PDB file of C-alpha atoms in Angstrom:
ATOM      1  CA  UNK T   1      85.923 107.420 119.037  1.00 57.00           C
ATOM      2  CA  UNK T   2      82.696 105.713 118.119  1.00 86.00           C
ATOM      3  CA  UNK T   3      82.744 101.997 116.284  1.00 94.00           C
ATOM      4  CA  UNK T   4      80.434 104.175 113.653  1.00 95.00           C
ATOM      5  CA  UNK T   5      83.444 106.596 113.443  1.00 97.00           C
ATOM      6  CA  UNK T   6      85.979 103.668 113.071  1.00 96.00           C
ATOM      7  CA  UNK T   7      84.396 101.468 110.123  1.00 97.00           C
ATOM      8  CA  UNK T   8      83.612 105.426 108.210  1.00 98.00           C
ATOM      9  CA  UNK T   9      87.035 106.034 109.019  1.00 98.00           C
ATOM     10  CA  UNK T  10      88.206 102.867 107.217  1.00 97.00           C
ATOM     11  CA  UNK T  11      85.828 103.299 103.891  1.00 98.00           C
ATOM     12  CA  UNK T  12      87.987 106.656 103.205  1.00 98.00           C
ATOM     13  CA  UNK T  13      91.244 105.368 103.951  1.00 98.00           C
ATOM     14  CA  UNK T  14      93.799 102.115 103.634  1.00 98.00           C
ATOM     15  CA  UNK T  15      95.122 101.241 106.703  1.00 97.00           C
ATOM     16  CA  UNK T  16      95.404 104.615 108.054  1.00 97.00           C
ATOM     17  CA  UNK T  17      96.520 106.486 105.302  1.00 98.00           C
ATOM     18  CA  UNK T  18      94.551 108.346 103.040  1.00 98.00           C
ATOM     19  CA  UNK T  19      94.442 109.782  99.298  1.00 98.00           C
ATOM     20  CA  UNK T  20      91.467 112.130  98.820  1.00 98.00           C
ATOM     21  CA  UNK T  21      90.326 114.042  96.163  1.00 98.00           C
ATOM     22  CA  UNK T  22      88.686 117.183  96.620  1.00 98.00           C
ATOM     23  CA  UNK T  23      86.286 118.241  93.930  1.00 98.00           C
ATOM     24  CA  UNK T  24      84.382 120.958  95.851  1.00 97.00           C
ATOM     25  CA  UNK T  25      85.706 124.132  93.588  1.00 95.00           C
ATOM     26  CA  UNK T  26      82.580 124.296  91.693  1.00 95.00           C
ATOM     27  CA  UNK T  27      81.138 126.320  94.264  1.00 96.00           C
ATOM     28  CA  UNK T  28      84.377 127.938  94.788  1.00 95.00           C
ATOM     29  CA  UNK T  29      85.815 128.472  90.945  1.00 94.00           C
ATOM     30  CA  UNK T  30      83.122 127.090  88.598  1.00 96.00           C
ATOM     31  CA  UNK T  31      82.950 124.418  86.459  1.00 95.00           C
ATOM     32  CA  UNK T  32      87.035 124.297  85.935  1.00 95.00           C
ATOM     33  CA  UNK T  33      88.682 121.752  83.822  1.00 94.00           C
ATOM     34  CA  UNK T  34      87.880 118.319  85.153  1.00 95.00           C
ATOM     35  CA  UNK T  35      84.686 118.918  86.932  1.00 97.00           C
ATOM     36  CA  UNK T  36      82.278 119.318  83.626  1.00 97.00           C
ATOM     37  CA  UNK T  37      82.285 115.719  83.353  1.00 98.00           C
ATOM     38  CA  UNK T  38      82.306 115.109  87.060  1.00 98.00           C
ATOM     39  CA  UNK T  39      81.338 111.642  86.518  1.00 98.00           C
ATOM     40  CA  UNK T  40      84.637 110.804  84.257  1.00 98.00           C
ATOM     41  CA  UNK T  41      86.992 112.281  87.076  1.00 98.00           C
ATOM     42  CA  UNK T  42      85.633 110.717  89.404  1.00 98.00           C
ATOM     43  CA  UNK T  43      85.853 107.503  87.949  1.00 98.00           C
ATOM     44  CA  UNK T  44      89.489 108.299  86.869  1.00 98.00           C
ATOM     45  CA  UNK T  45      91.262 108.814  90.077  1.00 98.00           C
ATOM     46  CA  UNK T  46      89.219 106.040  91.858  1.00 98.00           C
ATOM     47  CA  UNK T  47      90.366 103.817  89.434  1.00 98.00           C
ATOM     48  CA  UNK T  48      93.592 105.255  90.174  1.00 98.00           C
ATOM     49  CA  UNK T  49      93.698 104.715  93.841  1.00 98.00           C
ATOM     50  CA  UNK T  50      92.050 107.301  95.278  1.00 98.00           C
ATOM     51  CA  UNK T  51      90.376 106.502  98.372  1.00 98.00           C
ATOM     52  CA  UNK T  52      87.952 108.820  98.664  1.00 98.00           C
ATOM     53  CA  UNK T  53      86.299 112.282  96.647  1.00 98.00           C
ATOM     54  CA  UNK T  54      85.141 115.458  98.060  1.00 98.00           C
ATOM     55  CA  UNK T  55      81.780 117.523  96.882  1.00 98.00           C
ATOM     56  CA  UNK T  56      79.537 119.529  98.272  1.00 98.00           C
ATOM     57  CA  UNK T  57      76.032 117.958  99.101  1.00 98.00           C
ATOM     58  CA  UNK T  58      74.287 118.431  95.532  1.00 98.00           C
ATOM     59  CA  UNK T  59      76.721 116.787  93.196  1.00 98.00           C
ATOM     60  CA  UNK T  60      76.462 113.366  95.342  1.00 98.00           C
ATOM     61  CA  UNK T  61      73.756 111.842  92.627  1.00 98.00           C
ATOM     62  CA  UNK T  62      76.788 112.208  89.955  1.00 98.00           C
ATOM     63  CA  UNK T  63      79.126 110.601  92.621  1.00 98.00           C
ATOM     64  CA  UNK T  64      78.013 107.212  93.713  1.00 98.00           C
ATOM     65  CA  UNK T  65      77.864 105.328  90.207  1.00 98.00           C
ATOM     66  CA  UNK T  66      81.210 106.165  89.296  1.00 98.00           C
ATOM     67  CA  UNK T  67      83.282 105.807  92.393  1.00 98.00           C
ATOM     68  CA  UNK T  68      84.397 102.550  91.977  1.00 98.00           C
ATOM     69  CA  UNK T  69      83.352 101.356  95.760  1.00 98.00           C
ATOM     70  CA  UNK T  70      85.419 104.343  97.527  1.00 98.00           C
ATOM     71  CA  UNK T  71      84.621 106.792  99.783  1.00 98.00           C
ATOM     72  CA  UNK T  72      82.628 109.868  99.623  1.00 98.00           C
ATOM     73  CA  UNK T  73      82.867 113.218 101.838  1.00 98.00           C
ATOM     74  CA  UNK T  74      80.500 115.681 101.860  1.00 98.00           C
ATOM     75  CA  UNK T  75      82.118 119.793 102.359  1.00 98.00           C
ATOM     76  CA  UNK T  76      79.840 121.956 104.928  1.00 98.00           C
ATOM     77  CA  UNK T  77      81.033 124.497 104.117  1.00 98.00           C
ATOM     78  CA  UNK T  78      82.089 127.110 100.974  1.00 96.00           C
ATOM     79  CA  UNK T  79      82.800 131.004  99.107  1.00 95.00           C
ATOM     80  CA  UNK T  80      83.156 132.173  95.627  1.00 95.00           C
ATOM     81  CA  UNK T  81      86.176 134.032  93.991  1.00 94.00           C
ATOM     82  CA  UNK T  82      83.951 136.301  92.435  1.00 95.00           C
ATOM     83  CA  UNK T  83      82.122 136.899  96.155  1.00 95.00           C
ATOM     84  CA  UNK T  84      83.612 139.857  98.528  1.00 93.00           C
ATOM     85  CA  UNK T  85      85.726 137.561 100.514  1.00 92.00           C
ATOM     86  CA  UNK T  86      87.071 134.217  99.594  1.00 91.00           C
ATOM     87  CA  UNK T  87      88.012 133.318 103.250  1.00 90.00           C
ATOM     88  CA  UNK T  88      84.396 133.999 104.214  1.00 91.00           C
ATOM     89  CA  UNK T  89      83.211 130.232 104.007  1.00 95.00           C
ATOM     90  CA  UNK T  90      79.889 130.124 105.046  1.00 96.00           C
ATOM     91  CA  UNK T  91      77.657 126.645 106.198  1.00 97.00           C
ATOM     92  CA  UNK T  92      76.780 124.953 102.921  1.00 98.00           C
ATOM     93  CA  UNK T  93      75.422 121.605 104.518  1.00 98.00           C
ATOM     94  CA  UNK T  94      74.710 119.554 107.812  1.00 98.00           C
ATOM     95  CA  UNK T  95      76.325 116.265 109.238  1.00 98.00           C
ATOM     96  CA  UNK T  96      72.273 114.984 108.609  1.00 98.00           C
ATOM     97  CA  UNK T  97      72.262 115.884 105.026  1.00 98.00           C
ATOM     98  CA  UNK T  98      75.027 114.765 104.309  1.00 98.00           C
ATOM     99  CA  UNK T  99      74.277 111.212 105.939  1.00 98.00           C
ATOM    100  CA  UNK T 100      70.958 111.437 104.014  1.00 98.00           C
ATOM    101  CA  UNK T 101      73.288 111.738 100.508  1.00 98.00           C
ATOM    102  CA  UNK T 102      75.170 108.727 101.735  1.00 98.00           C
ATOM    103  CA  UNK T 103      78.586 110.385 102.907  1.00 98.00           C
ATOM    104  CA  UNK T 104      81.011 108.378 104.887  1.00 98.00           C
ATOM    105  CA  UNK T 105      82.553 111.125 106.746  1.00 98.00           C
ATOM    106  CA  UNK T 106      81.859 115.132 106.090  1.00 98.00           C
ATOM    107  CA  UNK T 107      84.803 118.299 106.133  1.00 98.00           C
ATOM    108  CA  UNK T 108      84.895 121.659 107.007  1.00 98.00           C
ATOM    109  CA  UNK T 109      86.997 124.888 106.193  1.00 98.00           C
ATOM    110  CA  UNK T 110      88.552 127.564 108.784  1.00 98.00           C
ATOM    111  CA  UNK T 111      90.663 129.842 108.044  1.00 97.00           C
ATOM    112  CA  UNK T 112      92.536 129.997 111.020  1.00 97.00           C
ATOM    113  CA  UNK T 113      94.350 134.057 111.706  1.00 96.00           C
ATOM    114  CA  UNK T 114      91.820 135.304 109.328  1.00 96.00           C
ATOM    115  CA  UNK T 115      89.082 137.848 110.378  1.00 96.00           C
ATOM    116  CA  UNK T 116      86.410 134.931 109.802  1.00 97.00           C
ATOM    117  CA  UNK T 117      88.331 132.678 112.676  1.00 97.00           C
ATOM    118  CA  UNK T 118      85.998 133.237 115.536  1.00 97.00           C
ATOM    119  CA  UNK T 119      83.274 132.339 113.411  1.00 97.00           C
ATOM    120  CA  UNK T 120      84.447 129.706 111.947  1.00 98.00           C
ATOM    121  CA  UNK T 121      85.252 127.926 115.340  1.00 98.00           C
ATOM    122  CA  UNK T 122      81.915 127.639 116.712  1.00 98.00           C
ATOM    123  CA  UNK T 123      81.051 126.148 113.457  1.00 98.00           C
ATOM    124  CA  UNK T 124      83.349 123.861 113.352  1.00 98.00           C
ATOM    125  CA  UNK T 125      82.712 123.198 116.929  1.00 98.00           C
ATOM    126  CA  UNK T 126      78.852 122.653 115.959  1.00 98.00           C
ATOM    127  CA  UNK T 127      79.881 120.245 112.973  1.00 98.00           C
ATOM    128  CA  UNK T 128      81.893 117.910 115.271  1.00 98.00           C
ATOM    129  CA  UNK T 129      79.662 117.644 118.241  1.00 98.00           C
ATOM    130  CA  UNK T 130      76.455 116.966 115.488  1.00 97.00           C
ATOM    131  CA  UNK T 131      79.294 114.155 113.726  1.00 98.00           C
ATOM    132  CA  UNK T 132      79.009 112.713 117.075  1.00 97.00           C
ATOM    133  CA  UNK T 133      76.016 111.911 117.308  1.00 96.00           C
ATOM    134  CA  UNK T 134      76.035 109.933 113.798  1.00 96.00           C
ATOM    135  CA  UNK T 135      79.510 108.439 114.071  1.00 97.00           C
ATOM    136  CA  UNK T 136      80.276 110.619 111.028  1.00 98.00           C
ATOM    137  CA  UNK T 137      84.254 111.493 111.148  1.00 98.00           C
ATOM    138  CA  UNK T 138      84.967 115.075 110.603  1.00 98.00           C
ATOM    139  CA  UNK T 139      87.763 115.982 107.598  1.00 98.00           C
ATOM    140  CA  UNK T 140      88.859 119.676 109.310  1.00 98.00           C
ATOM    141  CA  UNK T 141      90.230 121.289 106.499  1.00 98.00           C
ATOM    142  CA  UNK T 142      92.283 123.843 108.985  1.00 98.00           C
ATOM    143  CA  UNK T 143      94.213 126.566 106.835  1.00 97.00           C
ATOM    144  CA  UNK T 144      97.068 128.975 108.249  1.00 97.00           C
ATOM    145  CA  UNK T 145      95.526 132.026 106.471  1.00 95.00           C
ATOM    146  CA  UNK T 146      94.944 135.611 107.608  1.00 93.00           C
ATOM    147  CA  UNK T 147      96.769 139.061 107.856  1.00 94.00           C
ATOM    148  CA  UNK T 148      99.935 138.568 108.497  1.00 93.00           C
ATOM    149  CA  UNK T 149      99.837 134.963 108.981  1.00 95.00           C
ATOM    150  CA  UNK T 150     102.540 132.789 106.364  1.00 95.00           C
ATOM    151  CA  UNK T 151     100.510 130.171 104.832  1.00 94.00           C
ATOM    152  CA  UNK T 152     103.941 127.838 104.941  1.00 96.00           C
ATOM    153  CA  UNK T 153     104.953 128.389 108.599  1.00 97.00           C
ATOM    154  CA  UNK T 154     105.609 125.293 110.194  1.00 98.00           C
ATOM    155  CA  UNK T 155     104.072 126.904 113.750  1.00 98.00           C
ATOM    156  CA  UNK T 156     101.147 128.392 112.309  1.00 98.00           C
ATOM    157  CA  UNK T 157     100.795 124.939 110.549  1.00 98.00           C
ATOM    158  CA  UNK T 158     101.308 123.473 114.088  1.00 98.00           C
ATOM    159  CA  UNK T 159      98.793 125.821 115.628  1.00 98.00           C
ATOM    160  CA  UNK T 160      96.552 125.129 113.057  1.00 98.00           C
ATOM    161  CA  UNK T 161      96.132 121.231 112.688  1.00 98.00           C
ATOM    162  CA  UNK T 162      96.354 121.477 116.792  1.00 98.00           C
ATOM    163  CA  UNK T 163      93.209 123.785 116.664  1.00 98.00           C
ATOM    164  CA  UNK T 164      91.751 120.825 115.058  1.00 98.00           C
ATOM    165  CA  UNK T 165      92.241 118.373 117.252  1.00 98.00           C
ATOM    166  CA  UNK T 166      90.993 120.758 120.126  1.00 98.00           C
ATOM    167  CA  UNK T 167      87.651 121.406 118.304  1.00 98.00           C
ATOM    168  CA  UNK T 168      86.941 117.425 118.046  1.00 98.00           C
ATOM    169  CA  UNK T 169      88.117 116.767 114.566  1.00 98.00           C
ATOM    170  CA  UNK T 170      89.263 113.480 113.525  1.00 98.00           C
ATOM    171  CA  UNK T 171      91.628 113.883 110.451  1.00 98.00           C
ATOM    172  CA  UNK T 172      93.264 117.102 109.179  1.00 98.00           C
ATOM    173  CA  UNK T 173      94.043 118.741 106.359  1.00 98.00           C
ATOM    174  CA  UNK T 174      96.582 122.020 106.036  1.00 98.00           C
ATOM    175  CA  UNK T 175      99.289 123.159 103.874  1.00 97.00           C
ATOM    176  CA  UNK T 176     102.675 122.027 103.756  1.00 97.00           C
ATOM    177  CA  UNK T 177     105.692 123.707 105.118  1.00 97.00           C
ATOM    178  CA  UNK T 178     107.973 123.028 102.051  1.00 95.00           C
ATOM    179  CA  UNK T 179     110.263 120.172 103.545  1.00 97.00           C
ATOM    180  CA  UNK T 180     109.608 116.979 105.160  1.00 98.00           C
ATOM    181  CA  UNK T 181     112.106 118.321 108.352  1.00 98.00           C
ATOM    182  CA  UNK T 182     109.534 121.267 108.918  1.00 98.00           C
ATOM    183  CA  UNK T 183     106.677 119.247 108.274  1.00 98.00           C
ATOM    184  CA  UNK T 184     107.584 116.851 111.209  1.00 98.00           C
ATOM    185  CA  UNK T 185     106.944 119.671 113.296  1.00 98.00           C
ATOM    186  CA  UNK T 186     103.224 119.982 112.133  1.00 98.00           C
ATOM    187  CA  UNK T 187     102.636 116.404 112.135  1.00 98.00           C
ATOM    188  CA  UNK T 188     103.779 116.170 115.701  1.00 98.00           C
ATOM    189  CA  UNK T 189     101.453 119.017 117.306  1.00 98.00           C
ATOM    190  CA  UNK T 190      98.723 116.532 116.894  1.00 98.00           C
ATOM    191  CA  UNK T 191      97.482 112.940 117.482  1.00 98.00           C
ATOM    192  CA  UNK T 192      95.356 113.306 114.502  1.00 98.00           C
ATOM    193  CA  UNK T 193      96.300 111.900 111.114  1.00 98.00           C
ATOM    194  CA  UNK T 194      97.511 114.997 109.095  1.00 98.00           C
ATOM    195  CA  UNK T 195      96.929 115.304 105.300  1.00 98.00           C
ATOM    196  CA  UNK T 196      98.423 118.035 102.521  1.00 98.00           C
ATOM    197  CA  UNK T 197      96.408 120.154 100.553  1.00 96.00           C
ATOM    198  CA  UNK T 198      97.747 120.515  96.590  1.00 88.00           C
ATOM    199  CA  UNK T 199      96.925 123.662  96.160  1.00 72.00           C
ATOM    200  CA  UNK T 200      97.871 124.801  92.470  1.00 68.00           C
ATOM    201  CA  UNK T 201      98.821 122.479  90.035  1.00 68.00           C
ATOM    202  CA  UNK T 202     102.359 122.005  89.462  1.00 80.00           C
ATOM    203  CA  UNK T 203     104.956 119.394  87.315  1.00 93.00           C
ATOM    204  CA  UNK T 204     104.054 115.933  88.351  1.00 96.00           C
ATOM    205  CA  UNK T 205     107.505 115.787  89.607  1.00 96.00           C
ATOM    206  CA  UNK T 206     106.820 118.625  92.264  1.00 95.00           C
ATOM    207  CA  UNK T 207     103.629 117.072  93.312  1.00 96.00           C
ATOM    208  CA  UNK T 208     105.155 113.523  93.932  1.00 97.00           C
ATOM    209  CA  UNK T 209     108.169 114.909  95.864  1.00 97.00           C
ATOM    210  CA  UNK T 210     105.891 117.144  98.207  1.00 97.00           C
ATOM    211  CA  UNK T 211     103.945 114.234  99.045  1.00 98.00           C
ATOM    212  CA  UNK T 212     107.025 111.801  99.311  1.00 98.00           C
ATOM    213  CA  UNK T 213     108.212 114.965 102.033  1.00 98.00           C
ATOM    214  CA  UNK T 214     104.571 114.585 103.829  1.00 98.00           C
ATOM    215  CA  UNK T 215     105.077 111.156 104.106  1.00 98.00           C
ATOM    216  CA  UNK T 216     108.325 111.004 105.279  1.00 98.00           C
ATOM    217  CA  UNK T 217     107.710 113.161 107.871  1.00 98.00           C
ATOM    218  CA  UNK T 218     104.897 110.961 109.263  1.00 98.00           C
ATOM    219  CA  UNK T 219     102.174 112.141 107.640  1.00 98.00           C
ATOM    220  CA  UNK T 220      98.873 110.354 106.897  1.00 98.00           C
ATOM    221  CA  UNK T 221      98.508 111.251 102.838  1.00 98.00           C
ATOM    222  CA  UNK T 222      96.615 114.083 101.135  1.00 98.00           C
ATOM    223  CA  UNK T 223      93.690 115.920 100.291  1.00 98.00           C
ATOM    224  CA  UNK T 224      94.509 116.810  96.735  1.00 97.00           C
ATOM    225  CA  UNK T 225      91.913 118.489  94.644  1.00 95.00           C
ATOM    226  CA  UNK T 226      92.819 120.609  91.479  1.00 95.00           C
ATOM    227  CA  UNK T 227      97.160 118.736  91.673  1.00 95.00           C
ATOM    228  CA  UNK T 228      94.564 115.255  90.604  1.00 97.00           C
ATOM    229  CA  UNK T 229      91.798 116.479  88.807  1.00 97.00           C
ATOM    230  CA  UNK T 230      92.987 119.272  86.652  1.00 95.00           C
ATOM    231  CA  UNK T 231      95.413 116.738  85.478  1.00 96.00           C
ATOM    232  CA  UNK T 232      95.765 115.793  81.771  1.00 96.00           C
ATOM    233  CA  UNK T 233      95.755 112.266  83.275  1.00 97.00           C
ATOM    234  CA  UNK T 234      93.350 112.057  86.622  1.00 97.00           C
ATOM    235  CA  UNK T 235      93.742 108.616  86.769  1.00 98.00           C
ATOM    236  CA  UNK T 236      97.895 108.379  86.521  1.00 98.00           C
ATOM    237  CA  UNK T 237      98.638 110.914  88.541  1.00 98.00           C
ATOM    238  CA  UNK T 238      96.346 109.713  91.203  1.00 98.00           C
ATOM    239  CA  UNK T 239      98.035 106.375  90.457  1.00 98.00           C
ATOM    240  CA  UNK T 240     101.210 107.987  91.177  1.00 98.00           C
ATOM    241  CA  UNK T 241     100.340 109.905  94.472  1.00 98.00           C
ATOM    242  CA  UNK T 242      98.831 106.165  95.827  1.00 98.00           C
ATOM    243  CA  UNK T 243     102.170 104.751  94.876  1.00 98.00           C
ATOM    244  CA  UNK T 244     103.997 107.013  97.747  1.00 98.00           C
ATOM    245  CA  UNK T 245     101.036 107.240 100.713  1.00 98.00           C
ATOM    246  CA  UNK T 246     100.311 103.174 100.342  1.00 98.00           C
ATOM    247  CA  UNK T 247     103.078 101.466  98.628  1.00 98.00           C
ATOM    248  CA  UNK T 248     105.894 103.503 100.058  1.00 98.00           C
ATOM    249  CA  UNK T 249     107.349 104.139  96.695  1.00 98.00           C
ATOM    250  CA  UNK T 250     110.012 106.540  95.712  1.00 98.00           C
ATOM    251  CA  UNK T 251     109.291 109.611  93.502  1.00 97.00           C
ATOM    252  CA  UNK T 252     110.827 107.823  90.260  1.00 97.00           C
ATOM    253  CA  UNK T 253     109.417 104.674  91.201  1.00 98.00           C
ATOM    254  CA  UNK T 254     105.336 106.221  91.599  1.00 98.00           C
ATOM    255  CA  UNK T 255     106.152 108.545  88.402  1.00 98.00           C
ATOM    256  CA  UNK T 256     107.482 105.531  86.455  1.00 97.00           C
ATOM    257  CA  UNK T 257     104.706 103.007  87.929  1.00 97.00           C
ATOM    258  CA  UNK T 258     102.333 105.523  86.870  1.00 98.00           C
ATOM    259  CA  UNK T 259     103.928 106.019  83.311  1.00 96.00           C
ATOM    260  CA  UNK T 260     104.498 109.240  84.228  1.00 96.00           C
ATOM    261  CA  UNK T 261     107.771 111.410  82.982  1.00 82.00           C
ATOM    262  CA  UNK T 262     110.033 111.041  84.844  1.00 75.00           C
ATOM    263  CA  UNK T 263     112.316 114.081  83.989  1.00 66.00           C
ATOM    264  CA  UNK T 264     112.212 117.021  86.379  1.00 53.00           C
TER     265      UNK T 264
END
């Protein structure tokens, strides 16, 4: 690991751990709740404690002045619903562009058991060894996803965040198993720091305790996108999810700190 990889490393994280907010799903979904104004989410979960937002390489000129001093990552890589095939991300960006936009680290998609796999693994392979060569850390976003293949299963989980790690990543993202004693095992196929997706928004109750479970089974934080920023409140619930990954705090205590409901 570079010194250039360490210090981008640090501007997305606190001491290891990591709240990020994904707001990439224009490309994806459209301009959903939360991501008309851009500007005023991004500025909301910042404030919260967010260490870092997502976007692909375009919307960085509505990032910068309203990110409060945290980090930015730049996604290489993207579909539509409305396209033929969802898991068919294709390259969006390059590590250069995205240093050029003023990134401090860049992500990537695969879709690992789907038909798109092979593909996806030379490209990923191509982002990391071009992150190299900047000191640019690479966010692999790497998904258990494909026929067959259960999205929640701890050892395609394991496989998946290992895959990672093998292809030269430096932090992952995948989903969560369900429970923090299944989510050990994922955390422990890899030496990289391992971060939870949100996937669809649920209470604020559910989204707390998942990432209490990540946490206490030695994960690194999460990659939250539309769990943050479709919320009525951006800013508390972001306050909330910081409360467990850097303060340690329990689900009642983050929800309550947050002045959050605390009923289920």
């Amino acid at each position: 690991m570079t010194t250039g990889i360490d210090a981008r490393l640090d501007r997305i994280g606190t001491d290891g751990s990591y709240v990020i907010v994904p707001m990439d799903h224009g490309i994806t979904m459209g301009a959903v709740q939360g991501l008309k104004d851009i500007e005023a989410t991004i500025d909301g979960v910042t404030s919260g404690g967010a260490d870092a937002v997502l976007t692909q390489k375009g919307v960085a000129p509505r990032v910068h002045d309203n990110k409060n001093g945290q980090g930015y990552i730049v996604h290489l890589n993207g579909s539509t619903t409305i396209g033929p095939d969802e898991q068919d991300k294709r390259m969006t960006g390059t590590v250069e562009e995205a240093v050029r936009v003023g990134a401090d680290a860049v992500s990537f998609h695969i879709n690992v058991g789907s038909d798109h796999e092979p593909d996806q693994i030379s490209q990923l392979s191509e982002v990391t060894e071009q992150a190299q060569r900047f000191g640019m850390p690479v966010l692999a976003m790497a998904y258990a996803r494909g026929p067959g293949v259960d999205s929640e299963d701890p050892e395609a989980l394991g496989h998946a965040v290992r895959l990672a790690e093998e292809l030269g990543a430096d932090i992952v993202k995948t989903g969560y198993s369900g429970d923090a004693d299944s989510f050990q095992h994922v955390v422990e196929s890899t030496r990289l720091p391992v971060v939870i997706a949100g996937g669809s928004k649920g209470t604020d109750r559910e989204t707390i305790e998942m990432v209490r479970g990540v946490m206490d089974a030695g994960g690194a934080g999460v990659s939250m996108g539309r769990s943050i920023f479709q919320h009525e409140d951006p800013e508390a619930i972001a306050r909330a999810v910081a409360g467990v990954v850097h303060d340690d705090l329990s689900t009642d205590d983050a929800l309550a700190e947050a002045g959050l409901a605390l009923e289920a």
